[in-house]
Coordinates of C-alpha atoms in Angstrom, one line a residue:
M1 CA -0.1 0.4 0.1
K2 CA 1.1 3.4 -0.8
K3 CA 2.4 5.6 2.1
F4 CA 1.9 9.0 1.6
S5 CA 2.8 11.9 4.3
K6 CA 3.0 15.5 2.8
I7 CA 0.4 16.9 0.9
S8 CA 1.4 20.3 -1.0
L9 CA -2.5 22.2 -1.7
L10 CA -1.9 24.3 -4.6
V11 CA -4.5 27.8 -4.3
S12 CA -4.7 29.7 -7.7
D13 CA -5.3 33.2 -5.3
L14 CA -3.9 33.4 -1.8
S15 CA -6.0 37.1 -2.0
S16 CA -8.9 35.0 -2.6
A17 CA -11.5 33.4 -0.7
A18 CA -10.8 30.0 -2.2
I19 CA -7.6 30.3 0.1
L20 CA -10.6 29.3 2.8
R21 CA -12.0 25.9 1.1
A22 CA -7.9 25.1 1.0
Y23 CA -7.9 25.7 4.9
L24 CA -10.7 23.5 5.6
I25 CA -9.4 20.7 3.7
A26 CA -5.6 21.6 5.1
T27 CA -7.5 21.1 8.4
A28 CA -9.4 18.2 8.1
L29 CA -6.0 16.5 6.0
I30 CA -4.0 17.1 9.5
K31 CA -6.1 15.5 11.6
L32 CA -5.8 11.9 9.3
G33 CA -2.6 13.1 10.5
Y34 CA -0.4 14.2 7.0
E35 CA 1.7 16.9 6.8
V36 CA 0.2 19.6 5.4
E37 CA 1.2 23.6 2.9
I38 CA -1.1 26.2 1.3
M39 CA 1.4 27.3 -1.4
G40 CA -0.1 29.5 -4.9
F41 CA 0.3 32.8 -5.9
L42 CA -0.8 36.3 -4.2
F43 CA -2.6 38.6 -7.5
G44 CA -3.5 40.9 -4.6
N45 CA -2.6 42.7 -1.7
N46 CA -2.5 40.2 0.7
L47 CA -3.9 36.8 2.1
Y48 CA -7.9 37.1 1.2
R49 CA -7.9 35.7 5.0
N50 CA -4.3 35.5 8.0
L51 CA -4.5 31.6 8.6
P52 CA -3.4 29.6 11.6
L53 CA 0.0 29.8 12.7
E54 CA 0.7 26.1 12.5
L55 CA -0.5 26.4 8.5
K56 CA 2.2 26.9 6.4
V57 CA 1.5 28.7 3.9
S58 CA 4.2 30.1 1.4
Y59 CA 3.1 31.7 -2.5
F60 CA 5.2 33.9 -4.7
P61 CA 3.2 36.7 -6.0
G62 CA 1.2 37.2 -9.4
K63 CA 1.6 38.0 -12.4
N64 CA 0.0 37.5 -15.8
F65 CA 1.5 35.8 -18.3
P66 CA 4.5 36.0 -20.4
D67 CA 5.8 37.3 -16.3
F68 CA 3.4 34.3 -15.3
F69 CA 5.6 31.1 -17.1
G70 CA 9.0 32.2 -14.7
Q71 CA 7.3 32.2 -12.2
V72 CA 6.0 29.2 -12.3
H73 CA 9.0 27.6 -13.4
D74 CA 10.3 28.5 -10.0
F75 CA 7.5 27.3 -7.8
L76 CA 7.1 24.1 -8.8
P77 CA 10.7 23.2 -7.5
K78 CA 9.1 24.6 -4.2
I79 CA 6.2 21.7 -4.5
N80 CA 7.2 18.6 -2.5
G81 CA 4.3 17.1 -1.3
D82 CA 3.9 13.0 -2.3
I83 CA 0.2 14.0 -2.7
I84 CA -0.6 17.3 -5.7
Y85 CA -4.1 18.4 -4.1
A86 CA -5.1 21.9 -6.4
I87 CA -8.1 23.9 -5.5
K88 CA -10.3 25.4 -8.2
P89 CA -9.5 24.2 -12.3
Q90 CA -7.7 27.4 -12.4
V91 CA -4.0 27.7 -14.8
A92 CA -2.7 29.2 -11.9
S93 CA -3.3 25.6 -9.5
F94 CA -4.5 22.7 -11.5
G95 CA -2.7 24.0 -14.7
V96 CA 0.5 23.5 -12.3
A97 CA -0.3 20.5 -10.8
I98 CA -0.5 18.7 -14.2
L99 CA 3.0 20.2 -14.9
K100 CA 4.2 18.7 -11.4
K101 CA 2.1 15.2 -12.1
I102 CA 3.8 15.4 -15.9
F103 CA 7.3 15.9 -14.6
N104 CA 7.2 14.4 -11.1
K105 CA 5.1 11.1 -11.4
K106 CA 3.3 12.5 -8.3
P107 CA -0.4 11.5 -7.5
L108 CA -3.0 15.4 -8.3
I109 CA -5.9 15.9 -6.6
L110 CA -8.6 18.2 -7.8
D111 CA -11.0 19.8 -6.1
I112 CA -14.3 21.7 -7.2
D113 CA -15.6 24.2 -5.2
D114 CA -17.7 26.2 -7.6
W115 CA -19.0 26.4 -11.2
E116 CA -16.1 29.3 -12.1
M117 CA -17.5 29.0 -15.5
S118 CA -21.1 30.3 -14.0
W119 CA -19.4 33.9 -13.6
H120 CA -19.0 34.6 -16.9
G121 CA -22.6 32.6 -18.9
G122 CA -22.0 29.4 -18.2
D123 CA -22.0 26.6 -21.2
N124 CA -23.3 29.7 -22.8
W125 CA -19.9 31.5 -23.2
R126 CA -17.5 31.7 -25.6
Y127 CA -14.5 33.7 -26.8
H128 CA -14.8 33.8 -30.6
P129 CA -11.9 37.6 -31.4
E130 CA -11.4 39.2 -34.7
A131 CA -8.1 39.1 -35.3
K132 CA -7.4 42.7 -34.5
Q133 CA -9.5 41.9 -30.9
L134 CA -7.2 38.6 -30.2
V135 CA -4.1 40.4 -31.1
R136 CA -4.8 43.8 -28.3
D137 CA -5.9 40.5 -25.9
L138 CA -2.6 38.5 -26.1
L139 CA -0.2 41.5 -27.0
K140 CA -1.4 44.5 -25.2
S141 CA 0.1 45.0 -21.5
D142 CA -3.7 45.1 -20.6
G143 CA -4.3 42.7 -23.0
A144 CA -7.2 40.0 -21.4
L145 CA -5.7 36.8 -22.4
R146 CA -2.4 38.4 -19.6
N147 CA -4.4 37.2 -17.0
P148 CA -4.5 33.9 -15.6
H149 CA -7.6 33.3 -14.3
H150 CA -9.7 34.9 -17.5
P151 CA -12.3 32.4 -18.7
L152 CA -10.7 30.3 -21.5
Y153 CA -8.3 29.3 -19.4
V154 CA -10.6 28.0 -17.0
K155 CA -13.2 26.5 -19.9
W156 CA -9.4 24.8 -21.1
M157 CA -8.6 23.6 -17.7
E158 CA -12.0 22.0 -17.5
G159 CA -11.6 20.2 -20.3
L160 CA -8.6 19.0 -19.0
I161 CA -10.3 17.3 -15.3
N162 CA -9.4 13.7 -16.1
Q163 CA -5.9 14.6 -16.0
A164 CA -6.3 13.9 -11.8
D165 CA -5.8 10.8 -10.5
A166 CA -9.2 11.8 -7.9
V167 CA -11.7 14.7 -7.5
T168 CA -13.9 15.9 -5.0
V169 CA -16.5 18.7 -5.3
H170 CA -18.4 20.7 -2.8
T171 CA -22.3 19.9 -3.7
K172 CA -24.1 17.6 -5.3
F173 CA -24.5 20.1 -8.4
L174 CA -21.2 20.0 -8.9
Q175 CA -20.9 15.9 -8.6
Q176 CA -23.5 15.3 -11.3
R177 CA -21.5 18.2 -13.7
F178 CA -17.5 17.4 -13.2
G179 CA -17.8 13.8 -11.0
G180 CA -15.6 12.8 -7.8
A181 CA -16.5 12.4 -4.2
F182 CA -18.5 14.5 -2.5
V183 CA -16.8 16.6 0.3
P184 CA -18.9 19.6 1.4
N185 CA -17.0 22.1 3.7
G186 CA -16.1 20.9 7.4
K187 CA -17.3 23.2 10.8
D188 CA -15.2 22.7 13.2
T189 CA -18.5 21.9 15.3
S190 CA -15.9 21.7 18.8
L191 CA -15.4 25.6 18.2
F192 CA -18.6 26.4 16.9
D193 CA -20.8 25.0 19.9
P194 CA -23.7 26.4 21.9
A195 CA -22.4 25.2 25.0
E196 CA -20.2 27.2 25.1
Y197 CA -21.7 30.4 25.2
D198 CA -24.5 32.5 26.5
A199 CA -26.9 34.2 24.1
E200 CA -28.2 37.2 26.4
S201 CA -24.8 37.4 27.1
S202 CA -23.7 37.7 23.2
R203 CA -26.7 39.4 23.0
S204 CA -25.6 42.4 24.9
R205 CA -22.0 42.4 24.1
Y206 CA -22.6 42.9 20.4
G207 CA -25.7 46.3 21.8
L208 CA -28.0 44.2 20.2
S209 CA -29.9 43.3 23.3
E210 CA -32.7 45.3 22.5
Y211 CA -34.0 43.2 19.2
R212 CA -35.1 40.3 17.9
I213 CA -32.5 39.3 15.4
L214 CA -32.2 37.5 12.0
M215 CA -28.4 37.5 11.2
F216 CA -26.4 36.8 7.9
P217 CA -22.9 36.1 9.2
G218 CA -21.1 36.7 5.8
A219 CA -20.7 39.3 3.2
P220 CA -24.1 40.8 0.7
R221 CA -23.9 40.7 -3.1
P222 CA -27.1 40.5 -4.6
Y223 CA -27.7 37.2 -5.4
K224 CA -27.0 36.3 -1.5
G225 CA -31.2 37.6 -1.9
L226 CA -30.8 40.1 1.2
E227 CA -32.4 42.6 -0.2
D228 CA -35.4 39.9 0.2
V229 CA -34.9 40.1 3.6
L230 CA -34.9 43.8 4.3
I231 CA -38.7 43.9 1.8
A232 CA -39.9 41.4 4.3
L233 CA -39.2 43.1 7.3
D234 CA -41.1 46.1 5.5
K235 CA -44.7 43.9 5.6
I236 CA -43.3 43.2 8.7
N237 CA -43.0 46.3 10.5
Q238 CA -42.1 45.3 14.3
P239 CA -39.7 48.1 15.5
D240 CA -37.5 45.2 16.9
L241 CA -36.3 43.3 14.4
R242 CA -33.2 43.4 13.2
L243 CA -31.2 42.3 10.4
V244 CA -27.6 41.7 11.9
I245 CA -25.2 42.0 9.2
V246 CA -21.1 40.9 9.9
G247 CA -18.6 41.8 7.8
G248 CA -19.8 43.9 5.2
S249 CA -19.1 43.0 1.5
P250 CA -15.3 43.0 0.3
Y251 CA -16.1 43.5 -2.8
D252 CA -18.2 47.0 -3.6
D253 CA -20.3 49.3 -1.7
Y254 CA -23.2 47.5 -2.5
D255 CA -23.8 46.9 1.4
R256 CA -23.8 50.9 1.2
Q257 CA -26.7 51.0 -1.1
L258 CA -28.6 48.3 1.3
Q259 CA -27.8 50.5 3.9
Q260 CA -29.2 53.7 2.3
Q261 CA -32.9 52.1 1.9
W262 CA -33.2 49.9 4.5
G263 CA -30.9 51.7 7.4
R264 CA -33.7 50.9 10.2
W265 CA -33.9 47.2 9.9
I266 CA -30.0 47.0 10.0
V267 CA -27.5 46.5 12.4
K268 CA -23.4 46.8 10.4
L269 CA -21.6 44.5 12.7
P270 CA -17.2 44.9 11.3
K271 CA -15.7 41.8 10.4
Y272 CA -13.8 39.8 13.4
P273 CA -11.3 37.4 13.6
A274 CA -13.0 33.2 13.1
D275 CA -12.6 32.1 16.5
V276 CA -15.4 34.5 17.7
M277 CA -17.7 33.8 14.9
P278 CA -19.3 31.4 17.3
D279 CA -19.6 34.2 19.4
L280 CA -21.4 36.4 17.2
V281 CA -23.9 33.6 15.7
A282 CA -24.8 32.8 19.7
A283 CA -26.3 36.3 19.9
A284 CA -28.8 35.7 16.9
H285 CA -32.6 34.4 17.4
I286 CA -32.7 33.3 13.7
V287 CA -29.6 32.3 10.4
V288 CA -30.9 33.8 7.4
V289 CA -29.5 32.6 3.8
P290 CA -31.6 33.9 1.6
Q291 CA -30.0 32.8 -1.7
R292 CA -31.4 33.6 -4.8
D293 CA -32.0 30.9 -8.1
T294 CA -28.4 32.0 -10.1
P295 CA -26.2 29.7 -11.4
E296 CA -23.8 30.5 -9.4
T297 CA -25.4 29.9 -5.9
R298 CA -27.2 26.7 -7.9
A299 CA -23.1 25.3 -7.2
Q300 CA -22.7 26.5 -4.0
F301 CA -22.4 25.0 -0.3
P302 CA -23.3 28.7 1.1
L303 CA -20.6 28.5 5.2
K304 CA -23.2 30.8 6.5
L305 CA -26.2 27.5 6.3
T306 CA -23.1 25.5 8.9
D307 CA -22.0 28.5 10.7
G308 CA -26.1 28.4 12.1
M309 CA -26.5 24.9 11.8
A310 CA -23.5 23.8 14.3
M311 CA -24.6 26.6 16.6
A312 CA -27.8 25.4 16.7
K313 CA -30.0 28.1 15.6
P314 CA -33.4 28.5 14.1
I315 CA -32.2 28.7 9.8
L316 CA -34.1 30.2 7.4
S317 CA -33.5 29.6 4.4
T318 CA -34.5 29.0 0.3
R319 CA -34.7 26.1 -1.3
V320 CA -31.8 26.4 -4.5
G321 CA -29.1 24.4 -5.0
D322 CA -28.2 22.3 -2.2
I323 CA -29.9 23.8 0.4
P324 CA -32.9 21.5 1.1
E325 CA -30.6 18.8 1.2
I326 CA -27.9 20.0 3.5
V327 CA -31.1 21.3 6.5
A328 CA -33.0 18.7 5.6
D329 CA -36.1 18.4 7.7
T330 CA -34.0 20.7 10.7
G331 CA -34.2 24.0 9.1
Y332 CA -37.2 26.4 6.9
L333 CA -37.6 27.0 3.6
V334 CA -38.8 29.0 1.4
E335 CA -38.6 30.0 -3.0
P336 CA -36.3 32.3 -3.8
A337 CA -36.8 35.6 -4.5
C338 CA -40.2 36.4 -2.5
P339 CA -39.9 38.3 0.6
E340 CA -43.8 37.2 1.1
Q341 CA -43.2 33.6 2.0
L342 CA -40.2 34.9 4.7
A343 CA -42.5 37.7 5.8
E344 CA -44.2 34.5 6.8
K345 CA -42.2 32.5 7.8
I346 CA -40.4 34.9 10.2
Q347 CA -44.2 36.0 11.9
F348 CA -44.3 31.9 12.4
I349 CA -40.6 31.3 14.0
F350 CA -41.1 34.0 16.6
H351 CA -44.5 32.4 17.0
N352 CA -42.9 29.7 17.4
L353 CA -39.4 30.2 18.9
E354 CA -39.3 27.3 21.6
S355 CA -40.0 24.7 19.0
A356 CA -37.4 26.4 16.3
N357 CA -35.2 26.0 18.7
Q358 CA -35.2 22.2 18.5
Q359 CA -35.5 22.1 14.9
G360 CA -31.8 24.3 15.7
I361 CA -30.4 21.9 17.9
K362 CA -31.7 19.2 15.6
A363 CA -29.5 20.5 12.5
R364 CA -26.7 20.6 15.0
Q365 CA -26.7 17.4 14.9
R366 CA -26.8 17.2 11.5
C367 CA -24.1 19.6 11.2
V368 CA -21.7 17.2 13.3
E369 CA -22.7 13.8 11.4
H370 CA -22.3 15.5 7.9
Y371 CA -21.3 18.4 8.0
S372 CA -18.4 18.7 10.2
I373 CA -14.2 18.6 9.8
E374 CA -14.3 15.0 11.1
A375 CA -17.2 14.2 8.6
M376 CA -15.0 15.6 5.7
A377 CA -11.5 14.0 7.2
S378 CA -14.0 10.8 6.4
T379 CA -14.2 11.1 3.1
L380 CA -10.9 12.6 2.3
K381 CA -9.0 8.9 4.0
S382 CA -11.7 7.2 1.5
V383 CA -9.8 9.5 -1.8
I384 CA -6.9 9.2 -0.8
A385 CA -6.7 5.3 -0.3
K386 CA -7.5 5.4 -4.0
L387 CA -4.4 6.6 -4.7

């Protein structure tokens, strides 16, 4: 039987949220006894999130083509894991991993945690430039094809998925599309443990004691459906209800737009370190994940779901993608983009809060069984055993 001791996780851009998936996989692999390093390119100014010191993270500054070729040449010798684990079918991760496999005969696992092409139009996306446009895209200093993350290269990488010795995927949608083993993001259920927190104390700590709290512990984006919750709060029109948004948007000013229109319902809290998040979620009465139905959201596993599930909170979400299977019968689901149903369900939960909290306890049990780091590690053990 093959013996592997070290695994190199390759991330296409360490300044993006891809580092979060790498961190969770790394945490699960460490539980299995592997030495793990996270490696990749930094196309932004800083790591998307600082990881615990015990995790090794090394990177090269990200550059566009043709300089990127030189970076890859220098980077390949530094990848010394017994297994190469590429995060996302991107040139800067999977492409590099394929080269390492060819040159050093290392087994290669590809992780697909999102449908990258969904951000560019999905299956309908085509690149058919006229000759002049192609020359500009290739030769101008800011030409589109100079960017290693251009969708054309993603399309090519998706066509090479069969070069991986194993594939892991984040959702059933992705599994149906790409195959592979289903490895949903695991939650650290020992950190997110409601027994360690008192809800009233948490609410007091964050200045929320006078409110009934709907919490969204993530970054607002239009497809995440917060407008639908805010319209629902307009319909209910009860002055002690608040939507608490934790962290705000690092992408644009969308949360400011929400504040301008619905500020009376919103409490915006700053971004907190990962180890403070359980205390924040403890302050919620309901965790809301009101995803809209788009090609992007169908492929996603919202981490906010397991934040709330692990903390035994009533979950109010929508019937989009894997969400109905994730929460099963432990949460409350409505149709996407339907403020009327959200308003009705919010009132129902608060009128039946004791039974809703019992649902939250069931949600934690489900999270521990299916969506914990331990559950993630168990599946990864099976994947590696087949290499």
